[in-house]
mmCIF file of C-alpha atoms and ligand atoms in Angstrom:
data_model
loop_
_atom_site.group_PDB
_atom_site.id
_atom_site.type_symbol
_atom_site.label_atom_id
_atom_site.label_comp_id
_atom_site.label_asym_id
_atom_site.label_seq_id
_atom_site.Cartn_x
_atom_site.Cartn_y
_atom_site.Cartn_z
ATOM 1 C CA MET A 1 27.531 -6.252 2.899
ATOM 2 C CA TRP A 2 24.007 -6.086 1.497
ATOM 3 C CA SER A 3 23.615 -2.682 3.106
ATOM 4 C CA TRP A 4 26.588 -1.512 1.058
ATOM 5 C CA VAL A 5 25.030 -2.812 -2.171
ATOM 6 C CA ALA A 6 21.714 -1.176 -1.276
ATOM 7 C CA HIS A 7 23.486 2.107 -0.502
ATOM 8 C CA ARG A 8 25.115 2.021 -3.948
ATOM 9 C CA VAL A 9 21.988 1.098 -5.853
ATOM 10 C CA THR A 10 19.859 3.742 -4.127
ATOM 11 C CA GLY A 11 22.570 6.386 -4.647
ATOM 12 C CA VAL A 12 22.688 5.779 -8.400
ATOM 13 C CA LEU A 13 18.901 5.685 -8.618
ATOM 14 C CA ILE A 14 18.539 9.044 -6.872
ATOM 15 C CA PHE A 15 21.261 10.514 -9.077
ATOM 16 C CA PHE A 16 19.451 9.604 -12.296
ATOM 17 C CA PHE A 17 16.157 10.841 -10.912
ATOM 18 C CA LEU A 18 17.821 14.161 -10.076
ATOM 19 C CA LEU A 19 19.076 14.600 -13.659
ATOM 20 C CA VAL A 20 15.540 14.166 -15.018
ATOM 21 C CA HIS A 21 14.026 16.199 -12.178
ATOM 22 C CA VAL A 22 16.111 19.317 -12.874
ATOM 23 C CA LEU A 23 15.148 19.057 -16.560
ATOM 24 C CA ASP A 24 11.416 18.821 -15.799
ATOM 25 C CA THR A 25 11.644 21.706 -13.323
ATOM 26 C CA ALA A 26 13.428 23.741 -16.022
ATOM 27 C CA LEU A 27 10.154 23.731 -17.983
ATOM 28 C CA VAL A 28 8.978 26.580 -15.717
ATOM 29 C CA ARG A 29 11.196 28.720 -17.951
ATOM 30 C CA VAL A 30 9.431 27.497 -21.102
ATOM 31 C CA SER A 31 5.816 28.240 -20.160
ATOM 32 C CA PRO A 32 3.336 27.541 -17.359
ATOM 33 C CA GLU A 33 1.497 25.196 -19.760
ATOM 34 C CA ALA A 34 4.610 23.133 -20.479
ATOM 35 C CA TYR A 35 5.439 22.809 -16.779
ATOM 36 C CA ASN A 36 1.909 21.865 -15.765
ATOM 37 C CA ALA A 37 1.746 19.231 -18.491
ATOM 38 C CA ALA A 38 5.011 17.653 -17.309
ATOM 39 C CA ILE A 39 4.153 17.752 -13.623
ATOM 40 C CA GLY A 40 0.717 16.331 -14.497
ATOM 41 C CA THR A 41 2.435 13.057 -15.372
ATOM 42 C CA TYR A 42 3.833 12.984 -11.799
ATOM 43 C CA GLN A 43 0.266 12.937 -10.509
ATOM 44 C CA THR A 44 -0.857 9.685 -12.139
ATOM 45 C CA PRO A 45 -1.180 6.533 -9.992
ATOM 46 C CA ILE A 46 1.739 4.767 -11.689
ATOM 47 C CA MET A 47 4.084 7.688 -11.090
ATOM 48 C CA GLY A 48 2.667 7.942 -7.583
ATOM 49 C CA LEU A 49 3.993 4.465 -6.902
ATOM 50 C CA GLY A 50 7.310 5.476 -8.488
ATOM 51 C CA GLU A 51 7.501 8.449 -6.110
ATOM 52 C CA ALA A 52 6.870 6.100 -3.188
ATOM 53 C CA GLY A 53 9.789 3.962 -4.398
ATOM 54 C CA LEU A 54 11.993 7.026 -4.788
ATOM 55 C CA VAL A 55 11.188 8.238 -1.290
ATOM 56 C CA ALA A 56 11.923 4.752 0.075
ATOM 57 C CA ALA A 57 15.301 4.818 -1.692
ATOM 58 C CA ILE A 58 16.160 8.238 -0.248
ATOM 59 C CA VAL A 59 15.046 7.382 3.265
ATOM 60 C CA PHE A 60 17.193 4.243 3.288
ATOM 61 C CA HIS A 61 20.207 5.981 1.706
ATOM 62 C CA ALA A 62 19.954 8.881 4.144
ATOM 63 C CA PHE A 63 19.641 6.829 7.341
ATOM 64 C CA ASN A 64 22.267 4.342 6.243
ATOM 65 C CA GLY A 65 24.508 7.309 5.304
ATOM 66 C CA ILE A 66 24.264 8.538 8.901
ATOM 67 C CA ARG A 67 25.154 5.022 10.048
ATOM 68 C CA ILE A 68 28.277 5.104 7.836
ATOM 69 C CA LEU A 69 29.164 8.418 9.454
ATOM 70 C CA LEU A 70 28.809 6.988 12.950
ATOM 71 C CA VAL A 71 30.899 3.940 12.067
ATOM 72 C CA ASP A 72 33.638 6.239 10.744
ATOM 73 C CA PHE A 73 33.668 8.977 13.371
ATOM 74 C CA TRP A 74 32.189 7.603 16.586
ATOM 75 C CA ALA A 75 34.699 5.634 18.647
ATOM 76 C CA GLN A 76 32.141 2.945 19.476
ATOM 77 C CA GLY A 77 30.717 3.004 15.932
ATOM 78 C CA PRO A 78 32.372 -0.106 14.488
ATOM 79 C CA ARG A 79 31.316 -2.099 17.552
ATOM 80 C CA TYR A 80 27.676 -1.182 17.122
ATOM 81 C CA GLN A 81 27.487 -1.221 13.322
ATOM 82 C CA LYS A 82 25.239 -4.254 13.277
ATOM 83 C CA VAL A 83 22.876 -2.857 15.910
ATOM 84 C CA MET A 84 22.798 0.412 14.010
ATOM 85 C CA LEU A 85 21.769 -1.392 10.852
ATOM 86 C CA TRP A 86 18.667 -2.580 12.686
ATOM 87 C CA VAL A 87 18.102 0.959 13.930
ATOM 88 C CA VAL A 88 18.270 2.086 10.288
ATOM 89 C CA VAL A 89 15.717 -0.563 9.315
ATOM 90 C CA GLY A 90 13.489 0.458 12.243
ATOM 91 C CA LEU A 91 13.659 4.175 11.426
ATOM 92 C CA PHE A 92 12.997 3.329 7.784
ATOM 93 C CA VAL A 93 9.826 1.424 8.675
ATOM 94 C CA VAL A 94 8.598 4.205 10.965
ATOM 95 C CA THR A 95 9.280 6.954 8.413
ATOM 96 C CA MET A 96 7.605 5.037 5.585
ATOM 97 C CA ALA A 97 4.639 4.244 7.842
ATOM 98 C CA GLY A 98 4.221 7.986 8.325
ATOM 99 C CA PHE A 99 4.723 8.808 4.670
ATOM 100 C CA LEU A 100 3.039 6.067 2.640
ATOM 101 C CA PRO A 101 -0.599 6.264 3.812
ATOM 102 C CA ARG A 102 -0.754 10.003 3.342
ATOM 103 C CA HIS A 103 1.001 9.954 -0.024
ATOM 104 C CA LEU A 104 -1.084 7.069 -1.379
ATOM 105 C CA VAL A 105 -4.317 8.732 -0.296
ATOM 106 C CA ASN A 106 -3.181 11.879 -2.134
ATOM 107 C CA VAL A 107 -2.258 9.889 -5.216
ATOM 108 C CA PHE A 108 -5.340 7.715 -5.473
ATOM 109 C CA THR A 109 -8.062 10.016 -4.225
ATOM 110 C CA GLY A 110 -6.649 13.503 -4.786
ATOM 111 C CA GLY A 111 -7.147 15.365 -7.988
ATOM 112 C CA HIS A 112 -7.975 18.685 -9.404
ATOM 113 C CA MET B 1 83.053 -0.242 28.347
ATOM 114 C CA THR B 2 84.041 -3.387 26.477
ATOM 115 C CA HIS B 3 85.269 -3.515 22.983
ATOM 116 C CA GLY B 4 82.196 -5.458 21.874
ATOM 117 C CA THR B 5 79.479 -3.016 22.856
ATOM 118 C CA ALA B 6 81.329 -0.122 21.322
ATOM 119 C CA ALA B 7 81.262 -1.968 18.037
ATOM 120 C CA VAL B 8 77.556 -2.652 18.374
ATOM 121 C CA ALA B 9 76.807 1.005 19.076
ATOM 122 C CA LYS B 10 78.432 1.934 15.788
ATOM 123 C CA VAL B 11 76.232 -0.310 13.645
ATOM 124 C CA ASP B 12 73.593 1.581 11.746
ATOM 125 C CA SER B 13 69.982 0.835 12.269
ATOM 126 C CA PRO B 14 69.167 -1.891 9.734
ATOM 127 C CA ARG B 15 66.272 -0.034 8.235
ATOM 128 C CA SER B 16 66.111 3.537 7.204
ATOM 129 C CA PRO B 17 63.968 5.496 9.644
ATOM 130 C CA TYR B 18 60.295 5.847 8.787
ATOM 131 C CA ALA B 19 59.748 8.754 6.503
ATOM 132 C CA ARG B 20 56.343 9.615 5.180
ATOM 133 C CA ARG B 21 56.240 9.287 1.434
ATOM 134 C CA LYS B 22 55.496 12.604 -0.118
ATOM 135 C CA THR B 23 52.188 12.215 -1.867
ATOM 136 C CA THR B 24 52.483 13.205 -5.461
ATOM 137 C CA ARG B 25 48.808 13.203 -6.345
ATOM 138 C CA GLY B 26 47.437 15.477 -3.674
ATOM 139 C CA ASN B 27 44.801 14.694 -1.084
ATOM 140 C CA TYR B 28 41.888 14.683 -3.494
ATOM 141 C CA GLU B 29 40.473 11.328 -2.379
ATOM 142 C CA LEU B 30 40.643 12.371 1.270
ATOM 143 C CA TYR B 31 38.779 15.608 0.633
ATOM 144 C CA SER B 32 36.182 13.765 -1.408
ATOM 145 C CA TRP B 33 35.713 11.268 1.433
ATOM 146 C CA VAL B 34 35.179 14.103 3.918
ATOM 147 C CA PHE B 35 32.889 15.937 1.514
ATOM 148 C CA MET B 36 30.645 12.873 1.042
ATOM 149 C CA ARG B 37 30.070 12.779 4.794
ATOM 150 C CA ALA B 38 29.622 16.502 5.400
ATOM 151 C CA SER B 39 27.318 17.015 2.416
ATOM 152 C CA GLY B 40 25.300 13.933 3.398
ATOM 153 C CA VAL B 41 24.264 15.486 6.714
ATOM 154 C CA VAL B 42 23.204 18.754 5.087
ATOM 155 C CA LEU B 43 21.398 16.939 2.261
ATOM 156 C CA LEU B 44 19.397 14.927 4.748
ATOM 157 C CA VAL B 45 17.848 18.120 6.104
ATOM 158 C CA LEU B 46 17.410 19.784 2.715
ATOM 159 C CA ILE B 47 15.859 16.790 0.934
ATOM 160 C CA PHE B 48 13.597 15.700 3.791
ATOM 161 C CA GLY B 49 12.344 19.289 4.011
ATOM 162 C CA HIS B 50 11.817 19.394 0.228
ATOM 163 C CA LEU B 51 9.893 16.116 0.202
ATOM 164 C CA PHE B 52 7.811 17.077 3.215
ATOM 165 C CA VAL B 53 6.682 20.405 1.801
ATOM 166 C CA ASN B 54 6.085 19.047 -1.721
ATOM 167 C CA LEU B 55 4.512 15.671 -0.923
ATOM 168 C CA MET B 56 3.066 15.774 2.615
ATOM 169 C CA VAL B 57 1.645 19.243 3.170
ATOM 170 C CA GLY B 58 -1.889 19.922 1.916
ATOM 171 C CA GLU B 59 -2.806 17.898 -1.155
ATOM 172 C CA GLY B 60 0.743 16.683 -1.629
ATOM 173 C CA VAL B 61 1.832 16.044 -5.192
ATOM 174 C CA HIS B 62 -1.549 17.187 -6.543
ATOM 175 C CA ALA B 63 -0.934 20.721 -5.309
ATOM 176 C CA ILE B 64 2.118 21.172 -7.548
ATOM 177 C CA ASP B 65 1.780 23.355 -10.612
ATOM 178 C CA PHE B 66 3.334 26.523 -12.015
ATOM 179 C CA GLY B 67 1.636 28.654 -9.365
ATOM 180 C CA PHE B 68 3.011 26.426 -6.586
ATOM 181 C CA VAL B 69 6.598 26.841 -7.813
ATOM 182 C CA ALA B 70 6.094 30.598 -8.268
ATOM 183 C CA GLY B 71 4.804 30.856 -4.723
ATOM 184 C CA LYS B 72 7.830 29.049 -3.326
ATOM 185 C CA TRP B 73 10.448 30.883 -5.350
ATOM 186 C CA ALA B 74 8.930 34.242 -4.388
ATOM 187 C CA SER B 75 10.719 33.605 -1.099
ATOM 188 C CA PRO B 76 14.531 33.946 -1.013
ATOM 189 C CA MET B 77 14.563 31.202 1.618
ATOM 190 C CA TRP B 78 13.351 28.562 -0.845
ATOM 191 C CA GLN B 79 15.605 29.912 -3.598
ATOM 192 C CA VAL B 80 18.655 29.429 -1.411
ATOM 193 C CA TRP B 81 17.313 26.065 -0.192
ATOM 194 C CA ASP B 82 16.899 24.751 -3.742
ATOM 195 C CA LEU B 83 20.212 26.192 -4.897
ATOM 196 C CA LEU B 84 22.107 24.500 -2.060
ATOM 197 C CA MET B 85 20.222 21.271 -2.618
ATOM 198 C CA LEU B 86 21.009 21.369 -6.353
ATOM 199 C CA TRP B 87 24.730 21.953 -5.905
ATOM 200 C CA LEU B 88 25.320 19.646 -2.965
ATOM 201 C CA ALA B 89 23.249 16.778 -4.368
ATOM 202 C CA MET B 90 24.918 17.054 -7.778
ATOM 203 C CA ILE B 91 28.462 17.166 -6.366
ATOM 204 C CA HIS B 92 27.709 14.363 -3.887
ATOM 205 C CA GLY B 93 25.982 12.235 -6.524
ATOM 206 C CA THR B 94 28.588 12.863 -9.247
ATOM 207 C CA ASN B 95 31.395 12.060 -6.846
ATOM 208 C CA GLY B 96 29.619 8.889 -5.751
ATOM 209 C CA VAL B 97 29.008 7.715 -9.309
ATOM 210 C CA ARG B 98 32.662 8.517 -10.139
ATOM 211 C CA THR B 99 33.717 6.086 -7.397
ATOM 212 C CA ILE B 100 31.404 3.435 -8.812
ATOM 213 C CA ILE B 101 32.769 3.906 -12.346
ATOM 214 C CA ASN B 102 36.310 3.566 -10.966
ATOM 215 C CA ASP B 103 35.266 0.326 -9.271
ATOM 216 C CA TYR B 104 33.620 -1.420 -12.186
ATOM 217 C CA ALA B 105 34.952 0.032 -15.456
ATOM 218 C CA THR B 106 38.345 -1.598 -15.727
ATOM 219 C CA ARG B 107 39.229 -0.656 -19.306
ATOM 220 C CA ASP B 108 40.802 2.773 -19.601
ATOM 221 C CA VAL B 109 38.731 3.743 -22.619
ATOM 222 C CA THR B 110 35.416 2.725 -21.071
ATOM 223 C CA ARG B 111 36.260 4.543 -17.863
ATOM 224 C CA GLY B 112 37.286 7.682 -19.726
ATOM 225 C CA VAL B 113 34.109 7.761 -21.791
ATOM 226 C CA LEU B 114 31.823 7.133 -18.813
ATOM 227 C CA LYS B 115 33.482 9.822 -16.731
ATOM 228 C CA GLY B 116 33.347 12.250 -19.642
ATOM 229 C CA LEU B 117 29.594 11.695 -19.898
ATOM 230 C CA LEU B 118 29.243 12.028 -16.132
ATOM 231 C CA TYR B 119 31.034 15.386 -15.987
ATOM 232 C CA LEU B 120 29.092 16.636 -18.990
ATOM 233 C CA ALA B 121 25.792 15.738 -17.319
ATOM 234 C CA PHE B 122 26.996 17.424 -14.125
ATOM 235 C CA ALA B 123 27.860 20.669 -15.919
ATOM 236 C CA VAL B 124 24.628 20.815 -17.926
ATOM 237 C CA VAL B 125 22.356 20.100 -14.967
ATOM 238 C CA VAL B 126 24.088 22.428 -12.496
ATOM 239 C CA VAL B 127 24.228 25.352 -14.943
ATOM 240 C CA LEU B 128 20.657 24.833 -16.124
ATOM 241 C CA GLY B 129 19.264 24.383 -12.607
ATOM 242 C CA THR B 130 21.064 27.481 -11.327
ATOM 243 C CA LEU B 131 19.866 29.602 -14.255
ATOM 244 C CA VAL B 132 16.299 28.401 -13.738
ATOM 245 C CA ILE B 133 16.277 29.519 -10.106
ATOM 246 C CA PHE B 134 17.755 32.940 -10.831
ATOM 247 C CA THR B 135 15.976 33.827 -14.069
ATOM 248 C CA PHE B 136 12.566 32.513 -13.006
ATOM 249 C CA ASP B 137 9.699 34.797 -14.056
ATOM 250 C CA ALA B 138 6.573 34.209 -11.974
ATOM 251 C CA CYS B 139 4.384 36.305 -14.292
ATOM 252 C CA PRO B 140 5.411 35.626 -17.904
ATOM 253 C CA PRO B 141 3.547 38.040 -20.202
ATOM 254 C CA GLY B 142 0.813 36.533 -22.372
ATOM 255 C CA SER B 143 0.090 33.511 -20.193
ATOM 256 C CA PRO B 144 -3.477 32.820 -19.067
ATOM 257 C CA ALA B 145 -4.033 34.411 -15.663
ATOM 258 C CA GLU B 146 -5.576 31.269 -14.134
ATOM 259 C CA LEU B 147 -2.249 29.446 -14.494
ATOM 260 C CA LEU B 148 -0.309 32.202 -12.757
ATOM 261 C CA PRO B 149 0.053 32.906 -9.030
ATOM 262 C CA SER B 150 -2.510 35.359 -7.688
ATOM 263 C CA PHE B 151 0.087 38.036 -6.927
ATOM 264 C CA CYS B 152 0.594 38.610 -10.682
ATOM 265 C CA THR B 153 -2.752 40.365 -11.042
ATOM 266 C CA ALA B 154 -2.779 42.009 -7.634
HETATM 267 C C1 HEM C 1 8.692 12.847 -5.948
HETATM 268 C C2 HEM C 1 9.334 13.658 -5.201
HETATM 269 C C3 HEM C 1 9.616 15.094 -5.576
HETATM 270 C C4 HEM C 1 8.745 16.064 -5.989
HETATM 271 C C5 HEM C 1 7.245 15.958 -6.183
HETATM 272 C C6 HEM C 1 9.538 17.271 -6.212
HETATM 273 C C7 HEM C 1 9.024 18.492 -6.644
HETATM 274 C C8 HEM C 1 9.767 19.621 -6.923
HETATM 275 C C9 HEM C 1 9.216 20.905 -7.273
HETATM 276 C C10 HEM C 1 7.732 21.242 -7.359
HETATM 277 C C11 HEM C 1 10.253 21.765 -7.477
HETATM 278 C C12 HEM C 1 10.146 23.253 -7.829
HETATM 279 C C13 HEM C 1 10.683 24.177 -6.759
HETATM 280 C C14 HEM C 1 10.335 23.809 -5.344
HETATM 281 O O1 HEM C 1 9.237 23.263 -5.080
HETATM 282 O O2 HEM C 1 11.184 24.057 -4.450
HETATM 283 C C15 HEM C 1 11.483 21.022 -7.279
HETATM 284 C C16 HEM C 1 12.758 21.512 -7.419
HETATM 285 C C17 HEM C 1 13.910 20.827 -7.091
HETATM 286 N N1 HEM C 1 13.991 19.545 -6.557
HETATM 287 FE FE1 HEM C 1 12.430 18.297 -6.221
HETATM 288 N N2 HEM C 1 10.856 17.009 -5.946
HETATM 289 C C18 HEM C 1 10.955 15.693 -5.558
HETATM 290 C C19 HEM C 1 12.094 15.015 -5.184
HETATM 291 C C20 HEM C 1 13.372 15.557 -5.180
HETATM 292 C C21 HEM C 1 14.565 14.864 -4.759
HETATM 293 C C22 HEM C 1 14.602 13.441 -4.255
HETATM 294 C C23 HEM C 1 15.615 15.729 -4.908
HETATM 295 C C24 HEM C 1 17.102 15.538 -4.593
HETATM 296 C C25 HEM C 1 17.786 14.520 -4.923
HETATM 297 C C26 HEM C 1 15.075 16.962 -5.449
HETATM 298 C C27 HEM C 1 15.823 18.071 -5.783
HETATM 299 C C28 HEM C 1 15.327 19.234 -6.331
HETATM 300 C C29 HEM C 1 16.150 20.358 -6.766
HETATM 301 C C30 HEM C 1 17.683 20.430 -6.711
HETATM 302 C C31 HEM C 1 15.263 21.363 -7.237
HETATM 303 C C32 HEM C 1 15.657 22.725 -7.839
HETATM 304 C C33 HEM C 1 15.730 22.565 -9.345
HETATM 305 C C34 HEM C 1 16.298 23.747 -10.093
HETATM 306 O O3 HEM C 1 17.300 24.338 -9.654
HETATM 307 O O4 HEM C 1 15.789 24.060 -11.174
HETATM 308 N N3 HEM C 1 13.704 16.824 -5.591
HETATM 309 N N4 HEM C 1 11.157 19.711 -6.929
HETATM 310 C C1 HEM C 2 19.781 12.324 2.023
HETATM 311 C C2 HEM C 2 20.978 12.522 2.499
HETATM 312 C C3 HEM C 2 22.197 11.700 2.089
HETATM 313 C C4 HEM C 2 23.084 11.145 2.953
HETATM 314 C C5 HEM C 2 23.054 11.205 4.491
HETATM 315 C C6 HEM C 2 24.094 10.476 2.155
HETATM 316 C C7 HEM C 2 25.208 9.828 2.663
HETATM 317 C C8 HEM C 2 26.177 9.225 1.914
HETATM 318 C C9 HEM C 2 27.465 8.772 2.411
HETATM 319 C C10 HEM C 2 27.963 8.932 3.853
HETATM 320 C C11 HEM C 2 28.131 8.216 1.366
HETATM 321 C C12 HEM C 2 29.555 7.703 1.390
HETATM 322 C C13 HEM C 2 29.685 6.230 1.299
HETATM 323 C C14 HEM C 2 31.159 5.835 1.350
HETATM 324 O O1 HEM C 2 32.040 6.676 1.068
HETATM 325 O O2 HEM C 2 31.398 4.682 1.658
HETATM 326 C C15 HEM C 2 27.265 8.273 0.206
HETATM 327 C C16 HEM C 2 27.563 7.738 -1.035
HETATM 328 C C17 HEM C 2 26.805 7.962 -2.191
HETATM 329 N N1 HEM C 2 25.699 8.780 -2.293
HETATM 330 FE FE1 HEM C 2 24.742 9.677 -0.742
HETATM 331 N N2 HEM C 2 23.781 10.616 0.815
HETATM 332 C C18 HEM C 2 22.644 11.376 0.720
HETATM 333 C C19 HEM C 2 22.026 11.775 -0.459
HETATM 334 C C20 HEM C 2 22.403 11.383 -1.749
HETATM 335 C C21 HEM C 2 21.789 11.877 -2.994
HETATM 336 C C22 HEM C 2 20.690 12.924 -3.083
HETATM 337 C C23 HEM C 2 22.419 11.215 -4.030
HETATM 338 C C24 HEM C 2 22.196 11.345 -5.519
HETATM 339 C C25 HEM C 2 22.122 12.499 -6.160
HETATM 340 C C26 HEM C 2 23.408 10.315 -3.442
HETATM 341 C C27 HEM C 2 24.238 9.460 -4.160
HETATM 342 C C28 HEM C 2 25.276 8.750 -3.635
HETATM 343 C C29 HEM C 2 26.149 7.864 -4.381
HETATM 344 C C30 HEM C 2 26.027 7.549 -5.879
HETATM 345 C C31 HEM C 2 27.115 7.367 -3.480
HETATM 346 C C32 HEM C 2 28.279 6.400 -3.788
HETATM 347 C C33 HEM C 2 27.968 5.019 -3.318
HETATM 348 C C34 HEM C 2 29.167 4.098 -3.329
HETATM 349 O O3 HEM C 2 30.302 4.555 -3.590
HETATM 350 O O4 HEM C 2 28.966 2.913 -3.067
HETATM 351 N N3 HEM C 2 23.373 10.450 -2.058
HETATM 352 N N4 HEM C 2 26.081 8.906 0.558
#
């Protein structure tokens, strides 16, 4: 049940990010200066944390999406749905453990 | 053969035989259900690849600027990648949000307005994003050379 709520919330979150993201990318058609100014705001520590949150949302939504697929199409899926939820949580932790340190080092110590 | 059984054999089956109701509204919801699953698998690859190249390789998010985008879109591979990602993510996301609106917005007017806004946002973003990929100019005239990719001056 909570996995269903989390799947919904993350889906909507990613959707709204995508609307903004296509608009900011569109600034490459305005001028290099305009694009660099906009993307510069993505490189601040606060936005860096936001990006970490966004990536966490996507990683959960993606792995849980695959779990939904297995429940629907794999004959044994419904039987193992609970186990697979823990697999999703495990994969999530592993993926974030690979991503977070590197991203946070980039965000807090990187720079031009 | 007794009189009785002959009479029984004549009695019609009490219920009309099962006949599938002809759907009048098409199979739209079924196709959308299948699409959510098929597009999800493809999006997983596209988005993880996008995030890896843009956040994990080299300096990560600090490496992104106009020159970075120009370098990527110089390759047809990344153009197609981004185009697919744009379309699939927008259709998948719009379809998902449509389901959520159907679930929570119970008044007809509210639901109509929300869906109208949703489809408008979909159209604007997909058209704009597609145009951006195809009309991108890596070397706009009059821009300072240090902001442009090195192949502009070569
Ligand atoms: C914080 C994380 C992200 C960063 C830093 C980022 C960065 C970028 C950059 C630099 C581009 C320009 C072209 C390219 O590099 O291929 C781009 C384009 C794009 N990104 Fe992302 N991105 C992020 C997350 C996402 C996510 C989560 C999605 C999908 C839901 C996404 C979808 C797209 C799409 C569809 C385009 C093409 C836009 C267009 O057609 O104009 N991005 N992104
Ligand atoms: C990364 C790969 C992704 C996978 C594997 C995936 C998988 C799925 C699946 C299987 C569903 C169907 C749930 C159902 O019908 O019960 C779904 C729903 C949804 N997805 Fe995704 N998805 C992905 C990316 C995205 C992206 C990029 C967005 C936003 C642009 C998004 C937004 C949504 C929304 C809003 C729903 C509806 C949730 C609901 O009805 O409760 N998804 N996803």
